PDB file of C-alpha atoms in Angstrom:
ATOM      1  CA  MET A   1       0.254   0.081  -0.139  1.00  0.00           C
ATOM      2  CA  SER A   2       2.760   2.354   0.945  1.00  0.00           C
ATOM      3  CA  THR A   3       4.520   1.296  -2.386  1.00  0.00           C
ATOM      4  CA  THR A   4       1.538   2.451  -3.989  1.00  0.00           C
ATOM      5  CA  LEU A   5       1.181   5.665  -2.586  1.00  0.00           C
ATOM      6  CA  GLU A   6       4.724   6.212  -3.266  1.00  0.00           C
ATOM      7  CA  ARG A   7       4.634   6.248  -6.629  1.00  0.00           C
ATOM      8  CA  THR A   8       1.489   8.057  -7.440  1.00  0.00           C
ATOM      9  CA  ALA A   9       3.176  10.914  -5.393  1.00  0.00           C
ATOM     10  CA  ALA A  10       6.609  10.571  -7.392  1.00  0.00           C
ATOM     11  CA  ARG A  11       4.331  10.667 -10.477  1.00  0.00           C
ATOM     12  CA  ALA A  12       2.012  13.916  -9.384  1.00  0.00           C
ATOM     13  CA  ALA A  13       5.778  15.458  -8.695  1.00  0.00           C
ATOM     14  CA  ALA A  14       6.968  14.362 -11.785  1.00  0.00           C
ATOM     15  CA  ARG A  15       4.004  16.255 -13.889  1.00  0.00           C
ATOM     16  CA  PRO A  16       4.461  20.065 -14.975  1.00  0.00           C
ATOM     17  CA  GLY A  17       3.941  22.238 -12.321  1.00  0.00           C
ATOM     18  CA  GLY A  18       4.292  19.524  -9.751  1.00  0.00           C
ATOM     19  CA  ALA A  19       0.771  17.418  -7.840  1.00  0.00           C
ATOM     20  CA  ARG A  20      -1.054  21.041  -8.355  1.00  0.00           C
ATOM     21  CA  GLY A  21       0.067  21.508 -12.193  1.00  0.00           C
ATOM     22  CA  PRO A  22      -3.638  20.648 -13.698  1.00  0.00           C
ATOM     23  CA  ARG A  23      -5.417  22.674 -10.784  1.00  0.00           C
ATOM     24  CA  ARG A  24      -3.277  25.495 -11.207  1.00  0.00           C
ATOM     25  CA  TYR A  25      -5.280  27.919 -13.156  1.00  0.00           C
ATOM     26  CA  PRO A  26      -8.612  26.919 -12.222  1.00  0.00           C
ATOM     27  CA  ARG A  27      -7.032  28.188  -8.766  1.00  0.00           C
ATOM     28  CA  ARG A  28      -5.529  31.158 -10.077  1.00  0.00           C
ATOM     29  CA  LEU A  29      -9.049  32.226 -11.347  1.00  0.00           C
ATOM     30  CA  VAL A  30     -10.624  31.732  -8.812  1.00  0.00           C
ATOM     31  CA  ARG A  31      -8.286  34.097  -7.277  1.00  0.00           C
ATOM     32  CA  ALA A  32      -8.660  36.805  -9.597  1.00  0.00           C
ATOM     33  CA  LEU A  33     -12.671  36.616  -9.609  1.00  0.00           C
ATOM     34  CA  ALA A  34     -12.583  36.889  -5.684  1.00  0.00           C
ATOM     35  CA  LEU A  35     -10.135  39.700  -6.330  1.00  0.00           C
ATOM     36  CA  LEU A  36     -13.008  41.671  -8.685  1.00  0.00           C
ATOM     37  CA  GLY A  37     -15.838  40.537  -6.198  1.00  0.00           C
ATOM     38  CA  PHE A  38     -14.127  42.284  -3.568  1.00  0.00           C
ATOM     39  CA  VAL A  39     -13.193  45.803  -6.111  1.00  0.00           C
ATOM     40  CA  GLY A  40     -16.895  45.160  -7.560  1.00  0.00           C
ATOM     41  CA  LEU A  41     -18.457  45.435  -3.885  1.00  0.00           C
ATOM     42  CA  TRP A  42     -16.384  48.444  -2.892  1.00  0.00           C
ATOM     43  CA  GLN A  43     -17.932  50.372  -6.052  1.00  0.00           C
ATOM     44  CA  LEU A  44     -20.953  48.997  -5.038  1.00  0.00           C
ATOM     45  CA  LEU A  45     -20.843  49.883  -1.571  1.00  0.00           C
ATOM     46  CA  THR A  46     -19.503  53.256  -2.274  1.00  0.00           C
ATOM     47  CA  ALA A  47     -21.525  54.690  -5.474  1.00  0.00           C
ATOM     48  CA  ALA A  48     -24.905  54.060  -3.190  1.00  0.00           C
ATOM     49  CA  ASP A  49     -23.343  55.776  -0.270  1.00  0.00           C
ATOM     50  CA  VAL A  50     -24.346  52.975   1.668  1.00  0.00           C
ATOM     51  CA  GLN A  51     -24.138  53.743   5.640  1.00  0.00           C
ATOM     52  CA  ALA A  52     -24.441  50.863   7.774  1.00  0.00           C
ATOM     53  CA  TRP A  53     -21.768  50.063  10.705  1.00  0.00           C
ATOM     54  CA  VAL A  54     -19.231  52.284   8.914  1.00  0.00           C
ATOM     55  CA  ARG A  55     -20.106  55.273   6.299  1.00  0.00           C
ATOM     56  CA  PHE A  56     -19.553  54.247   2.903  1.00  0.00           C
ATOM     57  CA  ASP A  57     -20.668  57.287   1.694  1.00  0.00           C
ATOM     58  CA  HIS A  58     -17.204  58.796   2.779  1.00  0.00           C
ATOM     59  CA  LEU A  59     -15.072  56.782   0.861  1.00  0.00           C
ATOM     60  CA  PRO A  60     -13.943  57.295  -3.184  1.00  0.00           C
ATOM     61  CA  THR A  61     -15.670  54.788  -5.723  1.00  0.00           C
ATOM     62  CA  ALA A  62     -13.085  52.211  -6.831  1.00  0.00           C
ATOM     63  CA  VAL A  63     -13.874  53.839 -10.371  1.00  0.00           C
ATOM     64  CA  GLU A  64     -12.540  56.975  -8.680  1.00  0.00           C
ATOM     65  CA  VAL A  65      -9.451  55.464  -7.252  1.00  0.00           C
ATOM     66  CA  ALA A  66      -8.561  53.322 -10.271  1.00  0.00           C
ATOM     67  CA  ARG A  67      -8.882  57.200 -12.359  1.00  0.00           C
ATOM     68  CA  ALA A  68      -6.437  58.488  -9.815  1.00  0.00           C
ATOM     69  CA  PHE A  69      -3.886  55.680  -9.985  1.00  0.00           C
ATOM     70  CA  ALA A  70      -3.961  56.190 -14.044  1.00  0.00           C
ATOM     71  CA  ALA A  71      -3.199  59.742 -13.335  1.00  0.00           C
ATOM     72  CA  ARG A  72      -0.583  59.217 -10.771  1.00  0.00           C
ATOM     73  CA  VAL A  73       1.472  56.191 -12.541  1.00  0.00           C
ATOM     74  CA  GLY A  74       2.065  58.812 -15.445  1.00  0.00           C
ATOM     75  CA  THR A  75       4.047  61.364 -13.092  1.00  0.00           C
ATOM     76  CA  ALA A  76       7.733  61.289 -12.431  1.00  0.00           C
ATOM     77  CA  PRO A  77       7.675  61.549  -8.643  1.00  0.00           C
ATOM     78  CA  TYR A  78       5.108  58.972  -8.236  1.00  0.00           C
ATOM     79  CA  TRP A  79       7.976  56.043  -9.721  1.00  0.00           C
ATOM     80  CA  GLN A  80      10.452  58.431  -7.577  1.00  0.00           C
ATOM     81  CA  ASP A  81       8.486  57.780  -4.752  1.00  0.00           C
ATOM     82  CA  LEU A  82       8.745  53.716  -5.379  1.00  0.00           C
ATOM     83  CA  ALA A  83      12.095  53.694  -5.733  1.00  0.00           C
ATOM     84  CA  GLU A  84      12.811  55.168  -2.383  1.00  0.00           C
ATOM     85  CA  SER A  85      10.704  53.315  -0.568  1.00  0.00           C
ATOM     86  CA  LEU A  86      12.133  50.202  -2.381  1.00  0.00           C
ATOM     87  CA  ARG A  87      15.693  51.443  -1.398  1.00  0.00           C
ATOM     88  CA  ARG A  88      14.847  51.363   2.315  1.00  0.00           C
ATOM     89  CA  ILE A  89      13.139  48.174   1.889  1.00  0.00           C
ATOM     90  CA  GLY A  90      16.005  46.791   0.234  1.00  0.00           C
ATOM     91  CA  LEU A  91      18.653  47.686   2.772  1.00  0.00           C
ATOM     92  CA  GLY A  92      16.850  47.485   6.092  1.00  0.00           C
ATOM     93  CA  PHE A  93      15.552  44.226   5.091  1.00  0.00           C
ATOM     94  CA  ALA A  94      19.268  42.980   3.948  1.00  0.00           C
ATOM     95  CA  LEU A  95      20.672  44.007   7.062  1.00  0.00           C
ATOM     96  CA  ALA A  96      18.187  42.348   9.076  1.00  0.00           C
ATOM     97  CA  ALA A  97      18.128  38.647   7.407  1.00  0.00           C
ATOM     98  CA  VAL A  98      22.130  38.630   7.296  1.00  0.00           C
ATOM     99  CA  LEU A  99      21.939  39.932  11.029  1.00  0.00           C
ATOM    100  CA  GLY A 100      18.969  37.943  12.154  1.00  0.00           C
ATOM    101  CA  VAL A 101      20.219  35.016  10.687  1.00  0.00           C
ATOM    102  CA  ALA A 102      23.483  35.468  12.704  1.00  0.00           C
ATOM    103  CA  ALA A 103      21.502  36.493  16.180  1.00  0.00           C
ATOM    104  CA  GLY A 104      19.649  33.456  15.626  1.00  0.00           C
ATOM    105  CA  VAL A 105      22.138  30.719  14.761  1.00  0.00           C
ATOM    106  CA  LEU A 106      24.478  32.178  17.643  1.00  0.00           C
ATOM    107  CA  THR A 107      21.587  32.049  20.349  1.00  0.00           C
ATOM    108  CA  ALA A 108      20.830  28.785  19.265  1.00  0.00           C
ATOM    109  CA  ARG A 109      24.086  27.304  19.448  1.00  0.00           C
ATOM    110  CA  SER A 110      25.571  29.511  22.053  1.00  0.00           C
ATOM    111  CA  ARG A 111      25.614  29.213  25.510  1.00  0.00           C
ATOM    112  CA  VAL A 112      27.488  32.458  25.824  1.00  0.00           C
ATOM    113  CA  ALA A 113      25.395  34.200  23.264  1.00  0.00           C
ATOM    114  CA  ALA A 114      22.312  33.153  24.706  1.00  0.00           C
ATOM    115  CA  ASP A 115      23.048  34.554  27.939  1.00  0.00           C
ATOM    116  CA  LEU A 116      24.415  37.860  27.028  1.00  0.00           C
ATOM    117  CA  LEU A 117      22.147  38.395  23.534  1.00  0.00           C
ATOM    118  CA  GLY A 118      18.782  36.311  24.830  1.00  0.00           C
ATOM    119  CA  PRO A 119      17.974  38.593  27.546  1.00  0.00           C
ATOM    120  CA  VAL A 120      18.507  41.702  25.527  1.00  0.00           C
ATOM    121  CA  LEU A 121      16.606  40.702  22.332  1.00  0.00           C
ATOM    122  CA  GLU A 122      13.973  39.444  24.410  1.00  0.00           C
ATOM    123  CA  THR A 123      13.292  43.071  26.061  1.00  0.00           C
ATOM    124  CA  VAL A 124      13.320  45.287  22.819  1.00  0.00           C
ATOM    125  CA  ARG A 125      11.629  42.486  21.102  1.00  0.00           C
ATOM    126  CA  PRO A 126       8.277  43.621  21.986  1.00  0.00           C
ATOM    127  CA  ILE A 127       8.581  46.979  21.592  1.00  0.00           C
ATOM    128  CA  PRO A 128       6.912  48.284  18.288  1.00  0.00           C
ATOM    129  CA  ALA A 129       9.848  49.278  15.746  1.00  0.00           C
ATOM    130  CA  ILE A 130       7.640  52.228  14.867  1.00  0.00           C
ATOM    131  CA  ALA A 131       7.679  53.413  18.427  1.00  0.00           C
ATOM    132  CA  LEU A 132      11.464  53.611  17.807  1.00  0.00           C
ATOM    133  CA  VAL A 133      11.035  56.619  15.714  1.00  0.00           C
ATOM    134  CA  PRO A 134      12.124  59.275  18.207  1.00  0.00           C
ATOM    135  CA  VAL A 135      14.945  57.166  19.128  1.00  0.00           C
ATOM    136  CA  ALA A 136      16.057  57.032  15.076  1.00  0.00           C
ATOM    137  CA  ILE A 137      15.815  60.904  15.081  1.00  0.00           C
ATOM    138  CA  MET A 138      18.036  61.440  18.117  1.00  0.00           C
ATOM    139  CA  LEU A 139      20.703  58.481  16.936  1.00  0.00           C
ATOM    140  CA  PHE A 140      20.526  59.467  12.735  1.00  0.00           C
ATOM    141  CA  PRO A 141      21.547  63.174  11.791  1.00  0.00           C
ATOM    142  CA  GLU A 142      19.504  62.268   8.272  1.00  0.00           C
ATOM    143  CA  ASN A 143      15.621  60.877   8.444  1.00  0.00           C
ATOM    144  CA  GLU A 144      17.121  58.737   5.653  1.00  0.00           C
ATOM    145  CA  GLN A 145      18.784  56.522   7.897  1.00  0.00           C
ATOM    146  CA  GLY A 146      16.659  56.808  10.695  1.00  0.00           C
ATOM    147  CA  ILE A 147      13.862  54.964   8.125  1.00  0.00           C
ATOM    148  CA  VAL A 148      16.181  52.447   7.253  1.00  0.00           C
ATOM    149  CA  PHE A 149      16.918  51.790  10.963  1.00  0.00           C
ATOM    150  CA  ILE A 150      13.302  51.337  11.555  1.00  0.00           C
ATOM    151  CA  THR A 151      12.938  48.914   8.288  1.00  0.00           C
ATOM    152  CA  PHE A 152      15.801  46.724  10.221  1.00  0.00           C
ATOM    153  CA  ALA A 153      14.043  46.238  13.535  1.00  0.00           C
ATOM    154  CA  ALA A 154      11.021  46.002  12.447  1.00  0.00           C
ATOM    155  CA  ALA A 155      12.395  42.681  10.379  1.00  0.00           C
ATOM    156  CA  PHE A 156      15.292  41.916  12.483  1.00  0.00           C
ATOM    157  CA  PHE A 157      13.192  40.110  15.291  1.00  0.00           C
ATOM    158  CA  PRO A 158      10.904  37.779  13.207  1.00  0.00           C
ATOM    159  CA  VAL A 159      14.068  36.135  11.617  1.00  0.00           C
ATOM    160  CA  ALA A 160      16.628  36.229  14.649  1.00  0.00           C
ATOM    161  CA  VAL A 161      13.452  33.986  16.385  1.00  0.00           C
ATOM    162  CA  ALA A 162      12.376  31.970  13.606  1.00  0.00           C
ATOM    163  CA  THR A 163      15.683  31.076  13.192  1.00  0.00           C
ATOM    164  CA  ARG A 164      16.818  30.164  16.561  1.00  0.00           C
ATOM    165  CA  HIS A 165      13.622  28.313  16.831  1.00  0.00           C
ATOM    166  CA  ALA A 166      14.749  26.409  13.350  1.00  0.00           C
ATOM    167  CA  VAL A 167      18.049  25.372  13.977  1.00  0.00           C
ATOM    168  CA  ARG A 168      17.151  23.905  17.706  1.00  0.00           C
ATOM    169  CA  ALA A 169      14.759  22.032  16.145  1.00  0.00           C
ATOM    170  CA  VAL A 170      17.177  20.284  13.684  1.00  0.00           C
ATOM    171  CA  PRO A 171      17.995  16.389  14.586  1.00  0.00           C
ATOM    172  CA  PRO A 172      20.869  16.373  16.976  1.00  0.00           C
ATOM    173  CA  ARG A 173      21.469  12.885  14.915  1.00  0.00           C
ATOM    174  CA  TRP A 174      22.417  14.655  11.519  1.00  0.00           C
ATOM    175  CA  GLU A 175      25.008  16.859  13.224  1.00  0.00           C
ATOM    176  CA  GLU A 176      26.425  13.220  15.439  1.00  0.00           C
ATOM    177  CA  ALA A 177      26.544  12.003  11.973  1.00  0.00           C
ATOM    178  CA  VAL A 178      28.742  14.613  10.265  1.00  0.00           C
ATOM    179  CA  ARG A 179      31.033  14.685  13.557  1.00  0.00           C
ATOM    180  CA  THR A 180      31.178  10.620  13.017  1.00  0.00           C
ATOM    181  CA  LEU A 181      32.921  11.211   9.571  1.00  0.00           C
ATOM    182  CA  GLY A 182      35.240  13.855  10.732  1.00  0.00           C
ATOM    183  CA  GLY A 183      33.551  17.269  10.012  1.00  0.00           C
ATOM    184  CA  GLY A 184      33.996  20.123  11.804  1.00  0.00           C
ATOM    185  CA  ARG A 185      31.986  23.187  13.409  1.00  0.00           C
ATOM    186  CA  LEU A 186      31.618  24.977   9.902  1.00  0.00           C
ATOM    187  CA  ARG A 187      31.144  22.071   7.940  1.00  0.00           C
ATOM    188  CA  VAL A 188      28.188  20.912  10.723  1.00  0.00           C
ATOM    189  CA  LEU A 189      27.388  25.271  10.383  1.00  0.00           C
ATOM    190  CA  PHE A 190      26.911  25.084   6.359  1.00  0.00           C
ATOM    191  CA  GLY A 191      26.259  21.689   5.868  1.00  0.00           C
ATOM    192  CA  VAL A 192      23.862  20.711   8.774  1.00  0.00           C
ATOM    193  CA  LEU A 193      22.585  23.543  10.673  1.00  0.00           C
ATOM    194  CA  LEU A 194      21.175  26.150   7.806  1.00  0.00           C
ATOM    195  CA  PRO A 195      20.129  23.685   5.734  1.00  0.00           C
ATOM    196  CA  GLY A 196      18.314  21.693   8.269  1.00  0.00           C
ATOM    197  CA  ALA A 197      16.542  25.484   9.491  1.00  0.00           C
ATOM    198  CA  LEU A 198      16.383  26.513   5.822  1.00  0.00           C
ATOM    199  CA  PRO A 199      12.656  26.238   6.048  1.00  0.00           C
ATOM    200  CA  GLY A 200      12.365  28.184   9.481  1.00  0.00           C
ATOM    201  CA  VAL A 201      14.413  30.480   8.450  1.00  0.00           C
ATOM    202  CA  VAL A 202      12.416  31.322   4.946  1.00  0.00           C
ATOM    203  CA  GLY A 203       9.289  31.383   7.442  1.00  0.00           C
ATOM    204  CA  GLY A 204      10.920  34.161   9.172  1.00  0.00           C
ATOM    205  CA  LEU A 205      11.865  36.253   6.338  1.00  0.00           C
ATOM    206  CA  SER A 206       8.849  35.893   4.757  1.00  0.00           C
ATOM    207  CA  VAL A 207       7.033  37.577   8.320  1.00  0.00           C
ATOM    208  CA  GLY A 208      10.292  40.266   8.327  1.00  0.00           C
ATOM    209  CA  ILE A 209       9.157  41.601   4.126  1.00  0.00           C
ATOM    210  CA  GLY A 210       5.825  42.325   5.955  1.00  0.00           C
ATOM    211  CA  VAL A 211       6.593  43.439   8.989  1.00  0.00           C
ATOM    212  CA  SER A 212       8.703  46.012   7.063  1.00  0.00           C
ATOM    213  CA  TRP A 213       6.633  47.616   4.834  1.00  0.00           C
ATOM    214  CA  ILE A 214       4.087  48.462   7.918  1.00  0.00           C
ATOM    215  CA  CYS A 215       7.119  50.032   9.821  1.00  0.00           C
ATOM    216  CA  VAL A 216       8.664  51.656   6.485  1.00  0.00           C
ATOM    217  CA  ILE A 217       5.538  53.555   5.219  1.00  0.00           C
ATOM    218  CA  SER A 218       4.923  54.524   8.864  1.00  0.00           C
ATOM    219  CA  ALA A 219       8.448  55.941   9.348  1.00  0.00           C
ATOM    220  CA  GLU A 220       7.935  57.890   6.101  1.00  0.00           C
ATOM    221  CA  MET A 221       4.631  59.290   6.869  1.00  0.00           C
ATOM    222  CA  VAL A 222       6.637  60.496  10.232  1.00  0.00           C
ATOM    223  CA  SER A 223       9.927  61.489   8.814  1.00  0.00           C
ATOM    224  CA  GLY A 224       9.865  61.294   5.273  1.00  0.00           C
ATOM    225  CA  GLN A 225      10.435  63.630   2.441  1.00  0.00           C
ATOM    226  CA  PHE A 226      10.138  60.883   0.275  1.00  0.00           C
ATOM    227  CA  GLY A 227       8.152  57.557  -0.730  1.00  0.00           C
ATOM    228  CA  VAL A 228       4.790  55.810  -0.585  1.00  0.00           C
ATOM    229  CA  GLY A 229       3.884  56.512   2.954  1.00  0.00           C
ATOM    230  CA  TYR A 230       5.183  60.511   2.733  1.00  0.00           C
ATOM    231  CA  ARG A 231       2.697  60.734  -0.507  1.00  0.00           C
ATOM    232  CA  THR A 232       0.668  59.276   1.350  1.00  0.00           C
ATOM    233  CA  TRP A 233      -0.080  61.015   4.024  1.00  0.00           C
ATOM    234  CA  GLN A 234       0.829  64.443   1.890  1.00  0.00           C
ATOM    235  CA  ALA A 235      -2.635  63.344  -0.032  1.00  0.00           C
ATOM    236  CA  TYR A 236      -4.686  62.689   3.373  1.00  0.00           C
ATOM    237  CA  THR A 237      -3.576  66.481   4.655  1.00  0.00           C
ATOM    238  CA  VAL A 238      -5.145  68.089   1.381  1.00  0.00           C
ATOM    239  CA  LEU A 239      -8.685  65.858   1.483  1.00  0.00           C
ATOM    240  CA  ASP A 240      -7.063  63.890  -1.591  1.00  0.00           C
ATOM    241  CA  TYR A 241      -8.984  60.476  -0.576  1.00  0.00           C
ATOM    242  CA  PRO A 242      -8.511  58.937  -3.990  1.00  0.00           C
ATOM    243  CA  GLY A 243      -4.958  59.560  -4.187  1.00  0.00           C
ATOM    244  CA  VAL A 244      -4.823  58.215  -0.219  1.00  0.00           C
ATOM    245  CA  PHE A 245      -5.999  55.178  -1.639  1.00  0.00           C
ATOM    246  CA  VAL A 246      -4.100  55.245  -4.557  1.00  0.00           C
ATOM    247  CA  GLY A 247      -1.113  54.880  -1.871  1.00  0.00           C
ATOM    248  CA  MET A 248      -2.506  51.873  -0.068  1.00  0.00           C
ATOM    249  CA  ALA A 249      -3.270  50.273  -3.586  1.00  0.00           C
ATOM    250  CA  THR A 250       0.088  50.668  -4.462  1.00  0.00           C
ATOM    251  CA  ILE A 251       1.667  49.269  -0.869  1.00  0.00           C
ATOM    252  CA  GLY A 252      -0.403  46.865  -1.101  1.00  0.00           C
ATOM    253  CA  VAL A 253       0.886  46.019  -4.114  1.00  0.00           C
ATOM    254  CA  LEU A 254       4.979  46.268  -3.674  1.00  0.00           C
ATOM    255  CA  GLY A 255       4.377  44.534  -0.431  1.00  0.00           C
ATOM    256  CA  LYS A 256       2.459  41.322  -2.395  1.00  0.00           C
ATOM    257  CA  LEU A 257       5.344  41.139  -4.580  1.00  0.00           C
ATOM    258  CA  THR A 258       8.600  41.538  -2.254  1.00  0.00           C
ATOM    259  CA  SER A 259       6.746  39.027  -0.267  1.00  0.00           C
ATOM    260  CA  GLY A 260       6.126  36.600  -3.381  1.00  0.00           C
ATOM    261  CA  ALA A 261       9.834  36.883  -4.084  1.00  0.00           C
ATOM    262  CA  VAL A 262      11.132  35.875  -0.663  1.00  0.00           C
ATOM    263  CA  GLU A 263       8.901  33.018  -0.661  1.00  0.00           C
ATOM    264  CA  LEU A 264      10.190  31.900  -4.001  1.00  0.00           C
ATOM    265  CA  LEU A 265      13.555  32.024  -3.252  1.00  0.00           C
ATOM    266  CA  GLY A 266      12.585  29.946  -0.193  1.00  0.00           C
ATOM    267  CA  ARG A 267      11.073  27.169  -2.576  1.00  0.00           C
ATOM    268  CA  ARG A 268      14.036  27.264  -4.763  1.00  0.00           C
ATOM    269  CA  LEU A 269      16.459  26.793  -2.072  1.00  0.00           C
ATOM    270  CA  THR A 270      14.358  24.108  -0.652  1.00  0.00           C
ATOM    271  CA  ARG A 271      14.017  21.804  -3.598  1.00  0.00           C
ATOM    272  CA  TRP A 272      15.126  19.474  -1.193  1.00  0.00           C
ATOM    273  CA  LEU A 273      12.434  19.065   0.160  1.00  0.00           C
ATOM    274  CA  PRO A 274       9.364  16.423  -0.394  1.00  0.00           C
ATOM    275  CA  PRO A 275       6.840  17.731  -3.052  1.00  0.00           C
ATOM    276  CA  ARG A 276       3.559  19.016  -1.290  1.00  0.00           C
ATOM    277  CA  LEU A 277       0.406  17.291  -2.494  1.00  0.00           C
ATOM    278  CA  GLU A 278      -1.532  20.114  -1.397  1.00  0.00           C
ATOM    279  CA  GLY A 279      -1.330  23.397  -0.140  1.00  0.00           C
ATOM    280  CA  PRO A 280      -2.043  27.610  -0.970  1.00  0.00           C
TER     281      PRO A 280
END
């Protein structure tokens, strides 16, 4: 019985697109229709000025937002803001990925590091990154550096915590097998611990990139001069509500693309894992 199941799984994984190949396009169609349905409901409620528990009559319609978005995309400031936000996310998230993985491995493998770094990390971790805005203003001479710092702080802790738990979850017998064959610390680190912990690390990176977007947009609203968050807040101050929703839509698309890029990289790096028969 088990042999039959294994053969079925192998044939499913060998098909183009894996076990989910035949269902890929219908699922994409369902997701696209769900998004269109959400936009259609938004248009219906706002165009009809529905007032229930919330007041849709104060919101711009989906058509108004689409027109504002089309007009904004054709301007140079829109792309400049996009580039600024992406640059800040790239710098902050890259630093958080490197230092977060390093801190996670150290606190998981070294008692000294766990005793010295662990209490500090666990005390600072519950503080929202956006609450560090005053600290960033005092620490750094320029707003740009402060925004990157806040972005880094937002992603660092999810990555460090996920890495620590993932490294601790690696079966000890894997390390014992490598050491029995004469492997040293570096061989254990790069040949056993990091590959074994990689699925958990990727999960932390996926969470970190989402939190980074929340905090970089908030930081741009507070102390930025350019960026999607700054432009969104500026639109609100002049009562340009379609412009506010253009900023929100832009943030959503950027977050989706960057999170998807992290997850795609994670799947490429963990191709050695058994194929999933079902999943999102």
